[in-house]
């Protein structure tokens, strides 16, 4: 594809394949806002609300103006001089990093060389700083509300626009308001376009064809479909891994790694096969647990690793590629469930072939870019695929989103009306 065609396609889809420019890195640049906006007709995701971190004033480490005293103390405690020698685990992690490094550098180089894309990138983030609705109050804390004794009594009222066929044959719509228990109940948005939910004076924009279950891990079994051909073809899992990062601890609770062994992934997979995507952190101990215990227990063999390389609006990396504890990239492990990968001739999808690099400007802390478009050709089973995100914080059309706060990024403060 010519660069101009690729850019045009990027404008429409939010996906820019850098391989088209002559490199063979399997590198793709994503614009999550464009990808998300494909899901909405009457609303749009506001770039400055999505890319909120790019709008924050740069924080100086150790700057007393911006750093809270508690954090300052913690940082000092953590500032013990590091032993020069790496321990055995760190050496394995370093070897993995060296393996990934060439691919990451080559992908990043292809981004930096692409002056058209770079120009686009700076425009993508452009815009006024997003001001939240005055008087709309703080965002609802679903994690807290879901654990309160009142949780069974909370209801969300959803206004759906449903089709109406008039006597003269013309189509119109009527609005229907329905209340649902907010926690522990599966809610589907069947309407002609996005629906609007109301809960505790806050408004939520719900894409057409999305579905969600807001519950704790203990109730994840409620997602298992009645029959296995109603299972999912794409399953994305983004667990709240235990991690020393203070910022993460403040953002959401974590789960002990071993709990993940109880996720009913096989029961959730479609009989015609599923592509499983698992986000992991760069901790070597976690990677070993995932490869040796977790993925085998879910029936996933020989995973392929993809990398998400995070860049700034000017195209540079968000941090030093070689900084040991703060890599500017995260890993995703991908593999198949219920698919015989040897029976190539019978497959109606492309098998994963080697590592790929996804690049994007990151949004809020721990928010991952939408993956369905990028992965569509690798998803087995009927088309369009049935998709599921476990530990989700947002909704997509045709996806089921589960977690203890799947409405988090659906708050109307992240949207504007078209
Ligand atoms: N994929 C999300 C995104 O892109 O924004 C980020 C998910 S974040 C890594 C993990 C999520 O798991 C958080 O929303 C957290 O609140 C949720 N979580 C933590 N403990 C949970 C539990 N016991 N049951 C359900 N969800 C839980």
Tab-separated table of C-alpha atoms and ligand atoms in Angstrom:
chain	number	residue	atom	x	y	z
A	1	UNK	CA	0.000	0.000	0.000
A	2	UNK	CA	1.217	3.524	-0.803
A	3	UNK	CA	1.939	5.782	2.182
A	4	UNK	CA	-0.995	8.037	1.264
A	5	UNK	CA	-3.395	5.086	1.084
A	6	UNK	CA	-2.078	3.854	4.411
A	7	UNK	CA	-2.647	7.309	5.944
A	8	UNK	CA	-6.139	7.507	4.507
A	9	UNK	CA	-6.897	4.087	5.893
A	10	UNK	CA	-5.386	5.174	9.247
A	11	UNK	CA	-7.704	8.191	9.346
A	12	UNK	CA	-10.671	5.906	8.846
A	13	UNK	CA	-9.633	3.015	11.069
A	14	UNK	CA	-6.991	4.144	13.572
A	15	UNK	CA	-4.643	1.318	12.418
A	16	UNK	CA	-1.391	2.128	10.535
A	17	UNK	CA	0.709	-0.812	9.379
A	18	UNK	CA	4.324	0.219	9.220
A	19	UNK	CA	5.265	-2.952	7.337
A	20	UNK	CA	3.717	-1.316	4.265
A	21	UNK	CA	6.608	1.111	4.200
A	22	UNK	CA	9.195	-1.507	3.354
A	23	UNK	CA	10.278	-2.772	6.768
A	24	UNK	CA	9.449	-6.277	7.874
A	25	UNK	CA	9.111	-5.661	11.591
A	26	UNK	CA	5.409	-6.492	11.952
A	27	UNK	CA	4.979	-3.059	13.465
A	28	UNK	CA	1.667	-1.233	13.757
A	29	UNK	CA	0.786	2.190	15.070
A	30	UNK	CA	-2.645	2.542	16.711
A	31	UNK	CA	-4.730	5.591	17.496
A	32	UNK	CA	-7.052	4.323	20.245
A	33	UNK	CA	-9.326	7.381	20.027
A	34	UNK	CA	-10.027	6.758	16.333
A	35	UNK	CA	-10.541	3.071	17.018
A	36	UNK	CA	-12.979	3.827	19.831
A	37	UNK	CA	-14.854	6.444	17.844
A	38	UNK	CA	-15.781	3.773	15.298
A	39	UNK	CA	-18.160	2.493	18.012
A	40	UNK	CA	-20.193	5.674	18.404
A	41	UNK	CA	-22.664	7.575	16.242
A	42	UNK	CA	-23.910	10.422	18.433
A	43	UNK	CA	-20.886	10.835	20.684
A	44	UNK	CA	-17.134	10.898	20.304
A	45	UNK	CA	-14.283	10.193	22.663
A	46	UNK	CA	-12.471	13.449	23.436
A	47	UNK	CA	-8.745	13.077	22.576
A	48	UNK	CA	-7.566	15.237	25.473
A	49	UNK	CA	-9.682	13.177	27.908
A	50	UNK	CA	-8.218	9.944	26.507
A	51	UNK	CA	-4.627	11.167	26.289
A	52	UNK	CA	-4.925	12.806	29.711
A	53	UNK	CA	-1.323	11.943	30.612
A	54	UNK	CA	0.005	13.862	27.613
A	55	UNK	CA	-1.785	16.929	28.966
A	56	UNK	CA	-0.399	16.660	32.498
A	57	UNK	CA	2.389	19.140	33.313
A	58	UNK	CA	5.689	17.217	33.276
A	59	UNK	CA	6.374	15.888	36.769
A	60	UNK	CA	9.898	16.227	38.072
A	61	UNK	CA	11.093	13.376	40.229
A	62	UNK	CA	11.828	14.766	43.658
A	63	UNK	CA	9.960	18.001	42.955
A	64	UNK	CA	8.504	18.940	46.382
A	65	UNK	CA	5.762	20.986	44.679
A	66	UNK	CA	4.295	17.998	42.927
A	67	UNK	CA	5.316	15.010	44.990
A	68	UNK	CA	3.266	13.956	48.016
A	69	UNK	CA	5.278	13.531	51.261
A	70	UNK	CA	4.273	9.842	51.593
A	71	UNK	CA	5.532	9.101	48.093
A	72	UNK	CA	8.721	11.024	48.763
A	73	UNK	CA	9.421	8.881	51.847
A	74	UNK	CA	8.691	5.671	49.929
A	75	UNK	CA	10.985	6.678	47.113
A	76	UNK	CA	13.803	7.405	49.551
A	77	UNK	CA	13.382	3.960	51.130
A	78	UNK	CA	13.492	2.389	47.667
A	79	UNK	CA	16.617	4.280	46.784
A	80	UNK	CA	18.953	1.693	48.290
A	81	UNK	CA	22.024	1.359	46.112
A	82	UNK	CA	21.333	-1.435	43.658
A	83	UNK	CA	23.767	-4.355	43.625
A	84	UNK	CA	25.823	-4.163	40.463
A	85	UNK	CA	25.447	-7.872	39.777
A	86	UNK	CA	22.065	-9.054	38.509
A	87	UNK	CA	20.552	-12.048	40.301
A	88	UNK	CA	19.550	-15.182	38.363
A	89	UNK	CA	15.968	-14.001	37.740
A	90	UNK	CA	17.135	-10.565	36.624
A	91	UNK	CA	19.613	-12.141	34.230
A	92	UNK	CA	16.801	-14.102	32.556
A	93	UNK	CA	14.708	-10.922	32.351
A	94	UNK	CA	17.637	-9.049	30.839
A	95	UNK	CA	18.169	-11.793	28.241
A	96	UNK	CA	14.469	-11.569	27.276
A	97	UNK	CA	14.821	-7.809	26.975
A	98	UNK	CA	17.856	-8.165	24.710
A	99	UNK	CA	15.863	-10.566	22.523
A	100	UNK	CA	13.021	-8.043	22.201
A	101	UNK	CA	15.288	-5.005	21.860
A	102	UNK	CA	16.200	-5.386	18.186
A	103	UNK	CA	12.565	-5.800	17.176
A	104	UNK	CA	11.476	-2.853	19.329
A	105	UNK	CA	14.220	-0.573	18.011
A	106	UNK	CA	13.491	-1.512	14.435
A	107	UNK	CA	9.735	-0.854	14.917
A	108	UNK	CA	10.447	2.469	16.585
A	109	UNK	CA	12.877	3.446	13.848
A	110	UNK	CA	10.209	2.796	11.214
A	111	UNK	CA	7.871	5.139	13.135
A	112	UNK	CA	10.481	7.878	13.460
A	113	UNK	CA	11.318	7.660	9.749
A	114	UNK	CA	7.683	8.043	8.731
A	115	UNK	CA	7.347	11.825	8.618
A	116	UNK	CA	3.693	11.659	7.470
A	117	UNK	CA	2.709	9.565	10.442
A	118	UNK	CA	4.705	11.761	12.844
A	119	UNK	CA	2.899	14.829	11.558
A	120	UNK	CA	-0.398	13.058	12.105
A	121	UNK	CA	0.612	11.954	15.541
A	122	UNK	CA	1.108	15.463	16.840
A	123	UNK	CA	-2.268	16.511	15.385
A	124	UNK	CA	-3.940	13.489	16.929
A	125	UNK	CA	-3.286	14.770	20.434
A	126	UNK	CA	-4.006	18.369	19.524
A	127	UNK	CA	-6.952	20.119	21.134
A	128	UNK	CA	-7.940	22.039	24.166
A	129	UNK	CA	-7.498	20.492	27.554
A	130	UNK	CA	-10.698	18.638	28.357
A	131	UNK	CA	-12.619	20.229	31.191
A	132	UNK	CA	-14.855	17.854	33.064
A	133	UNK	CA	-18.593	18.666	33.346
A	134	UNK	CA	-18.909	21.443	35.920
A	135	UNK	CA	-21.017	20.222	38.815
A	136	UNK	CA	-21.022	16.622	37.645
A	137	UNK	CA	-19.095	15.668	40.779
A	138	UNK	CA	-16.372	13.051	41.190
A	139	UNK	CA	-16.527	9.842	39.188
A	140	UNK	CA	-18.401	6.928	40.791
A	141	UNK	CA	-16.113	4.482	42.524
A	142	UNK	CA	-17.687	1.207	41.372
A	143	UNK	CA	-15.076	-0.868	43.190
A	144	UNK	CA	-16.165	0.572	46.526
A	145	UNK	CA	-19.890	0.645	45.721
A	146	UNK	CA	-19.813	-2.997	44.595
A	147	UNK	CA	-18.528	-4.145	47.977
A	148	UNK	CA	-21.028	-2.132	50.039
A	149	UNK	CA	-24.053	-3.809	51.690
A	150	UNK	CA	-26.184	-1.613	49.438
A	151	UNK	CA	-24.733	-3.139	46.236
A	152	UNK	CA	-27.757	-5.415	45.522
A	153	UNK	CA	-30.051	-2.356	45.630
A	154	UNK	CA	-28.171	-0.106	43.183
A	155	UNK	CA	-29.862	0.284	39.815
A	156	UNK	CA	-28.795	1.867	36.552
A	157	UNK	CA	-31.496	3.387	34.352
A	158	UNK	CA	-30.743	3.028	30.662
A	159	UNK	CA	-32.383	4.984	27.880
A	160	UNK	CA	-32.339	2.895	24.672
A	161	UNK	CA	-33.423	4.191	21.268
A	162	UNK	CA	-35.388	1.355	19.637
A	163	UNK	CA	-36.606	1.196	16.019
A	164	UNK	CA	-40.246	2.045	15.368
A	165	UNK	CA	-41.912	1.351	12.036
A	166	UNK	CA	-44.621	3.908	11.313
A	167	UNK	CA	-47.930	3.136	9.516
A	168	UNK	CA	-46.613	4.735	6.300
A	169	UNK	CA	-43.681	2.276	6.325
A	170	UNK	CA	-41.134	4.903	7.357
A	171	UNK	CA	-38.685	4.098	10.121
A	172	UNK	CA	-38.272	6.154	13.252
A	173	UNK	CA	-37.329	5.349	16.839
A	174	UNK	CA	-38.765	5.565	20.293
A	175	UNK	CA	-36.872	5.942	23.536
A	176	UNK	CA	-37.309	3.278	26.163
A	177	UNK	CA	-36.090	3.691	29.755
A	178	UNK	CA	-35.409	0.530	31.730
A	179	UNK	CA	-33.774	0.011	35.128
A	180	UNK	CA	-31.430	-2.889	35.841
A	181	UNK	CA	-29.567	-4.022	38.959
A	182	UNK	CA	-26.119	-2.479	38.412
A	183	UNK	CA	-24.059	-5.192	40.100
A	184	UNK	CA	-24.032	-8.932	39.413
A	185	UNK	CA	-26.373	-8.759	36.434
A	186	UNK	CA	-25.577	-9.106	32.728
A	187	UNK	CA	-26.771	-6.028	30.844
A	188	UNK	CA	-26.954	-5.901	27.015
A	189	UNK	CA	-27.321	-2.761	24.953
A	190	UNK	CA	-29.749	-3.665	22.168
A	191	UNK	CA	-30.642	-0.414	20.456
A	192	UNK	CA	-30.251	1.451	17.164
A	193	UNK	CA	-27.250	3.403	18.469
A	194	UNK	CA	-25.505	4.083	21.761
A	195	UNK	CA	-27.650	4.108	24.898
A	196	UNK	CA	-27.309	6.456	27.852
A	197	UNK	CA	-27.218	5.107	31.389
A	198	UNK	CA	-27.876	7.113	34.558
A	199	UNK	CA	-26.534	6.216	37.946
A	200	UNK	CA	-26.101	8.510	40.944
A	201	UNK	CA	-26.316	11.706	38.887
A	202	UNK	CA	-23.691	10.521	36.416
A	203	UNK	CA	-24.292	9.650	32.785
A	204	UNK	CA	-22.698	6.708	30.957
A	205	UNK	CA	-22.427	6.304	27.187
A	206	UNK	CA	-22.966	2.661	26.252
A	207	UNK	CA	-22.086	1.504	22.713
A	208	UNK	CA	-24.699	-0.339	20.719
A	209	UNK	CA	-24.319	-4.122	20.912
A	210	UNK	CA	-22.109	-4.008	24.023
A	211	UNK	CA	-22.777	-6.135	27.064
A	212	UNK	CA	-21.363	-5.990	30.577
A	213	UNK	CA	-21.285	-7.698	33.922
A	214	UNK	CA	-20.031	-5.668	36.876
A	215	UNK	CA	-19.096	-8.122	39.591
A	216	UNK	CA	-16.274	-9.378	41.741
A	217	UNK	CA	-14.007	-12.239	40.720
A	218	UNK	CA	-16.100	-14.561	42.935
A	219	UNK	CA	-19.001	-14.186	40.467
A	220	UNK	CA	-17.057	-14.577	37.209
A	221	UNK	CA	-18.745	-17.989	36.645
A	222	UNK	CA	-21.935	-16.061	35.801
A	223	UNK	CA	-20.318	-15.312	32.429
A	224	UNK	CA	-20.161	-18.944	31.308
A	225	UNK	CA	-22.600	-19.284	28.399
A	226	UNK	CA	-25.435	-21.827	28.459
A	227	UNK	CA	-24.063	-23.606	25.394
A	228	UNK	CA	-20.457	-23.722	24.225
A	229	UNK	CA	-21.264	-22.440	20.705
A	230	UNK	CA	-22.259	-19.223	22.473
A	231	UNK	CA	-18.716	-18.998	23.796
A	232	UNK	CA	-16.163	-16.363	22.799
A	233	UNK	CA	-13.723	-16.298	19.852
A	234	UNK	CA	-11.496	-13.540	21.245
A	235	UNK	CA	-10.763	-13.417	24.963
A	236	UNK	CA	-8.614	-10.559	26.259
A	237	UNK	CA	-7.470	-10.814	29.877
A	238	UNK	CA	-5.853	-7.860	31.634
A	239	UNK	CA	-5.495	-8.971	35.265
A	240	UNK	CA	-4.807	-6.706	38.225
A	241	UNK	CA	-1.394	-8.331	38.755
A	242	UNK	CA	0.280	-7.794	42.101
A	243	UNK	CA	2.975	-5.218	41.640
A	244	UNK	CA	5.063	-2.912	43.751
A	245	UNK	CA	3.842	0.151	41.840
A	246	UNK	CA	2.204	2.550	44.308
A	247	UNK	CA	0.256	4.305	41.572
A	248	UNK	CA	-1.339	1.014	40.570
A	249	UNK	CA	-2.254	0.202	44.163
A	250	UNK	CA	-4.026	3.527	44.386
A	251	UNK	CA	-5.862	2.951	41.099
A	252	UNK	CA	-7.403	-0.467	41.786
A	253	UNK	CA	-7.082	-3.527	44.029
A	254	UNK	CA	-4.848	-6.371	42.871
A	255	UNK	CA	-5.397	-10.143	42.937
A	256	UNK	CA	-2.911	-12.847	43.990
A	257	UNK	CA	-1.528	-14.412	40.800
A	258	UNK	CA	-2.747	-17.891	41.686
A	259	UNK	CA	-6.403	-16.737	41.705
A	260	UNK	CA	-6.101	-16.474	37.921
A	261	UNK	CA	-5.880	-20.283	37.782
A	262	UNK	CA	-9.598	-20.232	38.673
A	263	UNK	CA	-10.675	-18.082	35.714
A	264	UNK	CA	-12.976	-20.374	33.695
A	265	UNK	CA	-11.246	-19.551	30.411
A	266	UNK	CA	-11.879	-22.920	28.746
A	267	UNK	CA	-15.592	-22.792	29.563
A	268	UNK	CA	-15.737	-19.302	28.079
A	269	UNK	CA	-14.037	-20.249	24.790
A	270	UNK	CA	-16.118	-20.973	21.689
A	271	UNK	CA	-16.200	-24.607	20.486
A	272	UNK	CA	-14.925	-23.367	17.096
A	273	UNK	CA	-11.865	-21.939	18.827
A	274	UNK	CA	-10.702	-18.801	20.573
A	275	UNK	CA	-7.717	-16.498	20.416
A	276	UNK	CA	-6.596	-15.692	23.937
A	277	UNK	CA	-4.657	-12.509	24.684
A	278	UNK	CA	-3.099	-12.026	28.100
A	279	UNK	CA	-1.482	-8.765	29.196
A	280	UNK	CA	1.437	-9.316	31.552
A	281	UNK	CA	3.957	-7.142	33.335
A	282	UNK	CA	7.716	-7.323	32.786
A	283	UNK	CA	8.374	-9.184	36.059
A	284	UNK	CA	10.244	-12.399	35.288
A	285	UNK	CA	8.620	-14.317	38.165
A	286	UNK	CA	5.198	-13.537	36.720
A	287	UNK	CA	6.259	-14.476	33.193
A	288	UNK	CA	7.449	-17.881	34.457
A	289	UNK	CA	4.211	-18.494	36.357
A	290	UNK	CA	2.175	-17.549	33.294
A	291	UNK	CA	4.170	-19.694	30.845
A	292	UNK	CA	4.638	-22.723	33.078
A	293	UNK	CA	1.329	-22.842	34.983
A	294	UNK	CA	-1.353	-20.384	33.966
A	295	UNK	CA	-1.476	-20.744	30.182
A	296	UNK	CA	-1.165	-24.558	30.265
A	297	UNK	CA	-4.029	-24.666	32.803
A	298	UNK	CA	-6.168	-22.657	30.343
A	299	UNK	CA	-5.228	-25.018	27.491
A	300	UNK	CA	-3.008	-22.482	25.690
A	301	UNK	CA	0.173	-23.904	24.126
A	302	UNK	CA	3.200	-22.128	22.607
A	303	UNK	CA	2.137	-18.511	23.089
A	304	UNK	CA	3.380	-15.780	20.782
A	305	UNK	CA	4.606	-12.568	22.361
A	306	UNK	CA	3.543	-9.138	21.117
A	307	UNK	CA	4.948	-5.896	22.532
A	308	UNK	CA	3.137	-2.642	23.225
A	309	UNK	CA	5.710	0.121	22.863
A	310	UNK	CA	4.567	3.407	24.373
A	311	UNK	CA	5.485	6.643	22.633
A	312	UNK	CA	5.011	10.342	23.288
A	313	UNK	CA	3.075	12.613	20.917
A	314	UNK	CA	6.403	13.565	19.277
A	315	UNK	CA	7.128	9.901	18.504
A	316	UNK	CA	9.909	9.464	21.072
A	317	UNK	CA	9.735	6.621	23.599
A	318	UNK	CA	8.087	7.452	26.952
A	319	UNK	CA	11.280	6.331	28.708
A	320	UNK	CA	14.703	4.792	28.244
A	321	UNK	CA	14.333	1.414	26.519
A	322	UNK	CA	17.010	-0.131	28.734
A	323	UNK	CA	15.848	1.132	32.139
A	324	UNK	CA	15.562	-2.131	34.079
A	325	UNK	CA	12.438	-1.570	36.210
A	326	UNK	CA	10.659	0.936	33.977
A	327	UNK	CA	10.600	-0.440	30.461
A	328	UNK	CA	8.622	1.729	28.024
A	329	UNK	CA	6.844	-1.393	26.777
A	330	UNK	CA	4.491	-4.104	28.002
A	331	UNK	CA	4.039	-7.663	26.742
A	332	UNK	CA	0.951	-9.540	25.567
A	333	UNK	CA	0.969	-13.307	25.219
A	334	UNK	CA	-1.311	-14.710	22.519
A	335	UNK	CA	-2.369	-18.292	21.918
A	336	UNK	CA	-5.231	-20.497	20.822
A	337	UNK	CA	-7.812	-22.519	22.729
A	338	UNK	CA	-9.758	-25.382	21.032
A	339	UNK	CA	-7.781	-24.981	17.798
A	340	UNK	CA	-5.740	-27.681	16.149
A	341	UNK	CA	-2.938	-25.529	14.780
A	342	UNK	CA	-1.556	-28.459	12.744
A	343	UNK	CA	-4.692	-28.693	10.565
A	344	UNK	CA	-3.692	-25.547	8.607
A	345	UNK	CA	-5.733	-26.246	5.470
A	346	UNK	CA	-9.028	-26.310	7.408
A	347	UNK	CA	-8.573	-23.022	9.204
A	348	UNK	CA	-10.700	-19.996	8.274
A	349	UNK	CA	-8.235	-17.553	9.834
A	350	UNK	CA	-4.535	-16.723	9.751
A	351	UNK	CA	-2.330	-18.375	12.357
A	352	UNK	CA	-0.146	-16.102	14.477
A	353	UNK	CA	3.341	-15.923	13.059
A	354	UNK	CA	6.036	-14.461	15.249
A	355	UNK	CA	6.197	-11.388	17.428
A	356	UNK	CA	4.751	-8.004	16.513
A	357	UNK	CA	5.140	-4.532	17.926
A	358	UNK	CA	2.138	-2.285	18.580
A	359	UNK	CA	2.914	1.377	19.154
A	360	UNK	CA	0.591	4.054	20.549
A	361	UNK	CA	0.475	7.068	22.823
A	362	UNK	CA	-0.786	5.727	26.176
A	363	UNK	CA	-3.994	6.979	27.786
A	364	UNK	CA	-4.820	6.830	31.508
A	365	UNK	CA	-2.783	4.613	33.833
A	366	UNK	CA	-3.000	0.936	32.763
A	367	UNK	CA	-5.478	1.654	29.931
A	368	UNK	CA	-4.690	-0.643	26.991
A	369	UNK	CA	-5.303	0.117	23.303
A	370	UNK	CA	-8.294	-1.645	21.651
A	371	UNK	CA	-7.061	-4.787	19.872
A	372	UNK	CA	-9.919	-6.268	17.842
A	373	UNK	CA	-9.118	-4.567	14.510
A	374	UNK	CA	-5.442	-5.387	14.746
A	375	UNK	CA	-6.123	-9.032	15.559
A	376	UNK	CA	-9.217	-9.657	13.408
A	377	UNK	CA	-7.443	-11.886	10.859
A	378	UNK	CA	-6.104	-14.159	13.616
A	379	UNK	CA	-9.464	-14.847	15.297
A	380	UNK	CA	-10.943	-18.327	14.731
A	381	UNK	CA	-14.631	-19.248	14.492
A	382	UNK	CA	-17.682	-17.550	13.023
A	383	UNK	CA	-17.518	-13.940	11.781
A	384	UNK	CA	-18.101	-11.406	13.230
A	385	UNK	CA	-16.396	-12.873	16.284
A	386	UNK	CA	-17.831	-12.894	19.776
A	387	UNK	CA	-15.373	-11.035	22.007
A	388	UNK	CA	-14.830	-10.904	25.754
A	389	UNK	CA	-12.624	-8.765	27.975
A	390	UNK	CA	-11.901	-9.991	31.479
A	391	UNK	CA	-11.026	-7.208	33.964
A	392	UNK	CA	-12.392	-4.548	31.614
A	393	UNK	CA	-12.854	-0.853	32.288
A	394	UNK	CA	-14.733	0.009	29.082
A	395	UNK	CA	-17.270	-1.343	26.582
A	396	UNK	CA	-17.136	-2.110	22.852
A	397	UNK	CA	-19.807	-3.164	20.333
A	398	UNK	CA	-20.174	-6.974	20.177
A	399	UNK	CA	-17.992	-7.381	23.255
A	400	UNK	CA	-18.880	-8.571	26.715
A	401	UNK	CA	-16.923	-6.612	29.320
A	402	UNK	CA	-16.490	-8.048	32.772
A	403	UNK	CA	-14.759	-6.684	35.867
A	404	UNK	CA	-15.496	-4.722	39.009
A	405	UNK	CA	-15.638	-1.408	37.069
A	406	UNK	CA	-16.454	-2.034	33.367
A	407	UNK	CA	-18.256	1.338	33.136
A	408	UNK	CA	-15.227	3.314	34.333
A	409	UNK	CA	-14.281	4.880	30.968
A	410	UNK	CA	-17.916	5.079	29.783
A	411	UNK	CA	-18.511	8.072	32.069
A	412	UNK	CA	-19.813	10.923	29.921
A	413	UNK	CA	-16.886	13.094	31.052
A	414	UNK	CA	-14.752	11.221	28.497
A	415	UNK	CA	-17.143	12.067	25.630
A	416	UNK	CA	-18.573	14.997	23.785
A	417	UNK	CA	-21.698	15.079	21.642
A	418	UNK	CA	-21.052	15.043	17.890
B	1	LIG	N1	-7.996	-3.466	30.666
B	1	LIG	C1	-8.241	-2.309	31.493
B	1	LIG	C2	-8.035	-1.052	30.682
B	1	LIG	O1	-7.500	-1.142	29.557
B	1	LIG	O2	-8.395	0.025	31.153
B	1	LIG	C3	-7.353	-2.276	32.697
B	1	LIG	C4	-7.618	-3.402	33.652
B	1	LIG	S1	-6.715	-3.229	35.109
B	1	LIG	C5	-5.180	-3.864	34.708
B	1	LIG	C6	-7.393	-4.487	36.133
B	1	LIG	C7	-8.847	-4.303	36.524
B	1	LIG	O3	-9.221	-5.418	37.346
B	1	LIG	C8	-9.153	-3.049	37.332
B	1	LIG	O4	-10.272	-2.410	36.801
B	1	LIG	C9	-9.486	-3.600	38.730
B	1	LIG	O5	-10.389	-2.796	39.457
B	1	LIG	C10	-10.090	-4.934	38.365
B	1	LIG	N2	-10.142	-5.855	39.527
B	1	LIG	C11	-9.309	-5.881	40.594
B	1	LIG	N3	-9.725	-6.819	41.477
B	1	LIG	C12	-10.834	-7.378	40.961
B	1	LIG	C13	-11.736	-8.381	41.424
B	1	LIG	N4	-11.548	-9.000	42.606
B	1	LIG	N5	-12.811	-8.702	40.662
B	1	LIG	C14	-13.008	-8.074	39.467
B	1	LIG	N6	-12.194	-7.111	38.978
B	1	LIG	C15	-11.119	-6.771	39.702
